[in-house]
Amino acid sequence: MLGAAAAVFRETGGEGTLEAVARRADVGIGTLYRHFPTREALFQAVYRREIDQLAALALKLESSDDAVAGLRDFLHALVGMVATKKGMGKALAVAIDGSSEIACYSYATLSVAMERLHAAAAAGGRLRADVSAEDMLQTVIGMCLARREDHWEPTVLRMVDVFMDGLRREPPMQDELPPA
């Protein structure tokens, strides 16, 4: 049901009806209401699911052979999650303030995931050392929230790639290595 709800909310900018969610999930409206008695409860469950999926993806990407590519993949997935959240913006406004349980949970979960991926990429010296995981997380979320037009995701994904290219440090050339 949560996958169906996320798809409906993303497609409709959060305006999709619970009946549309039930149809997409191939369940009756009563079943939907038994699991999610309010629209807000459904929105929060969808949002929490997306945060949990990002955390699981980060764990998977952490062992990637190319830590910088893994970090880029995570940031691309983060853009997709923000797209769903933006679609639910009005409904989540009350639930997602800086002190709500779900806001604290999402911030802590994303921060830990980002820190681990950032550390793996920075450990190999392939990422600028003066940009923190927090800087990166805030920058990408800011890029997403700054876009107001429809179909903004491709532009932000391109900008995430530009951002990552700017953070990448190529290994030093042989003649640049300090004497042994």
XYZ file of C-alpha atoms in Angstrom:
180
model
C 0.000 0.000 0.000
C 2.798 2.411 0.820
C 4.404 2.030 -2.604
C 1.062 2.698 -4.248
C 0.503 5.731 -2.027
C 3.959 7.141 -2.809
C 3.307 6.771 -6.547
C -0.125 8.423 -6.339
C 1.148 11.317 -4.215
C 4.130 11.867 -6.459
C 1.984 11.864 -9.610
C -0.665 14.180 -8.188
C 1.449 16.564 -6.152
C -0.020 15.161 -2.960
C -3.575 15.772 -4.062
C -4.407 12.153 -4.875
C -7.399 10.738 -3.078
C -7.280 7.846 -0.680
C -9.627 6.081 -3.078
C -6.962 6.425 -5.810
C -4.382 4.963 -3.430
C -6.674 2.032 -2.607
C -7.282 1.378 -6.331
C -3.545 1.521 -7.099
C -2.830 -0.836 -4.171
C -5.647 -3.132 -5.297
C -7.331 -3.039 -1.882
C -10.656 -1.765 -0.675
C -10.941 1.661 0.885
C -11.909 0.043 4.196
C -8.641 -1.894 4.235
C -6.715 1.307 3.620
C -8.533 3.104 6.456
C -7.941 0.185 8.850
C -4.198 0.546 8.324
C -4.132 4.337 8.051
C -7.069 5.984 9.833
C -6.132 9.459 8.604
C -4.566 10.941 5.512
C -1.762 12.340 7.703
C -1.020 8.846 9.055
C -0.657 7.566 5.499
C 1.592 10.464 4.497
C 3.821 9.902 7.514
C 4.053 6.168 6.834
C 5.040 6.808 3.207
C 7.661 9.321 4.287
C 9.113 6.999 6.954
C 9.251 4.163 4.399
C 11.220 6.326 1.984
C 13.681 7.302 4.739
C 14.123 3.639 5.675
C 14.681 2.719 2.018
C 17.385 5.387 1.736
C 19.095 4.063 4.875
C 19.031 0.522 3.461
C 20.439 1.788 0.156
C 23.261 3.564 2.012
C 24.219 0.310 3.741
C 24.311 -1.452 0.392
C 26.317 1.317 -1.300
C 28.786 1.567 1.561
C 30.523 -1.580 0.344
C 30.686 -0.377 -3.257
C 34.013 -0.660 -5.058
C 33.675 2.989 -6.063
C 32.726 4.938 -2.934
C 32.289 8.217 -4.825
C 29.892 6.579 -7.301
C 28.025 5.055 -4.346
C 27.694 8.480 -2.759
C 26.405 9.891 -6.062
C 23.846 7.061 -6.326
C 22.650 7.815 -2.793
C 22.239 11.513 -3.584
C 20.230 10.632 -6.701
C 17.953 8.454 -4.555
C 17.655 11.328 -2.063
C 16.358 13.557 -4.867
C 13.649 10.973 -5.580
C 12.651 10.896 -1.921
C 12.462 14.683 -1.767
C 10.260 14.608 -4.880
C 7.787 12.392 -3.054
C 7.997 14.578 0.051
C 7.393 17.726 -1.994
C 4.309 16.068 -3.411
C 3.052 15.571 0.104
C 4.216 18.969 1.340
C 0.888 20.404 2.410
C -0.150 17.278 4.231
C 3.205 16.846 5.934
C 3.544 20.498 6.953
C 2.004 19.884 10.366
C 3.795 16.594 10.928
C 7.212 17.669 9.684
C 8.437 20.525 11.747
C 11.875 20.649 13.271
C 10.797 19.099 16.554
C 8.369 16.388 15.440
C 9.310 12.746 15.973
C 9.349 11.972 12.261
C 11.466 15.046 11.463
C 13.999 14.050 14.116
C 13.971 10.454 12.897
C 14.474 11.415 9.250
C 17.254 13.897 10.003
C 19.127 11.449 12.232
C 18.715 8.553 9.795
C 19.780 10.537 6.736
C 22.685 12.152 8.586
C 24.088 8.793 9.702
C 23.689 7.314 6.206
C 25.300 10.323 4.571
C 28.165 10.410 7.068
C 29.015 6.762 6.432
C 28.982 7.162 2.655
C 30.944 10.405 2.858
C 33.549 8.804 5.122
C 34.022 5.914 2.701
C 34.471 8.305 -0.237
C 36.759 10.667 1.679
C 38.896 7.844 3.090
C 40.332 7.128 -0.329
C 41.249 10.786 -0.791
C 38.900 11.029 -3.768
C 36.664 13.678 -2.227
C 37.501 17.201 -1.105
C 38.207 17.202 2.609
C 36.736 20.640 3.270
C 33.119 19.657 2.502
C 31.317 17.654 5.177
C 28.572 15.095 4.834
C 26.217 17.628 6.425
C 27.216 20.248 3.829
C 26.453 17.805 1.031
C 23.123 16.711 2.495
C 21.943 20.289 3.013
C 23.117 21.347 -0.456
C 21.256 18.591 -2.281
C 18.072 19.072 -0.256
C 18.347 22.808 -0.903
C 18.678 22.205 -4.646
C 15.485 20.157 -4.539
C 13.466 22.604 -2.487
C 14.573 25.621 -4.534
C 12.972 24.251 -7.704
C 9.339 25.284 -8.161
C 8.585 24.173 -11.712
C 6.989 20.885 -12.715
C 9.379 18.128 -13.753
C 12.268 19.624 -11.782
C 13.979 16.324 -10.980
C 16.115 15.946 -14.155
C 17.553 19.418 -13.621
C 18.414 18.697 -10.001
C 19.921 15.306 -10.859
C 22.148 17.018 -13.424
C 23.160 19.608 -10.827
C 23.920 16.848 -8.292
C 26.281 15.355 -10.870
C 27.939 18.749 -11.399
C 28.217 19.164 -7.614
C 29.781 15.720 -7.217
C 32.219 16.403 -10.066
C 33.300 19.558 -8.247
C 33.892 17.622 -5.026
C 35.894 14.869 -6.673
C 39.637 14.825 -6.165
C 41.543 12.894 -8.714
C 44.495 10.931 -7.395
C 47.685 13.008 -7.561
C 49.852 12.555 -10.622
C 53.059 10.571 -10.039
C 55.203 13.728 -10.287
C 52.986 15.453 -7.666
C 53.586 12.853 -4.982
C 55.828 13.973 -2.121
C 59.304 12.439 -2.099
C 59.528 9.157 -0.234
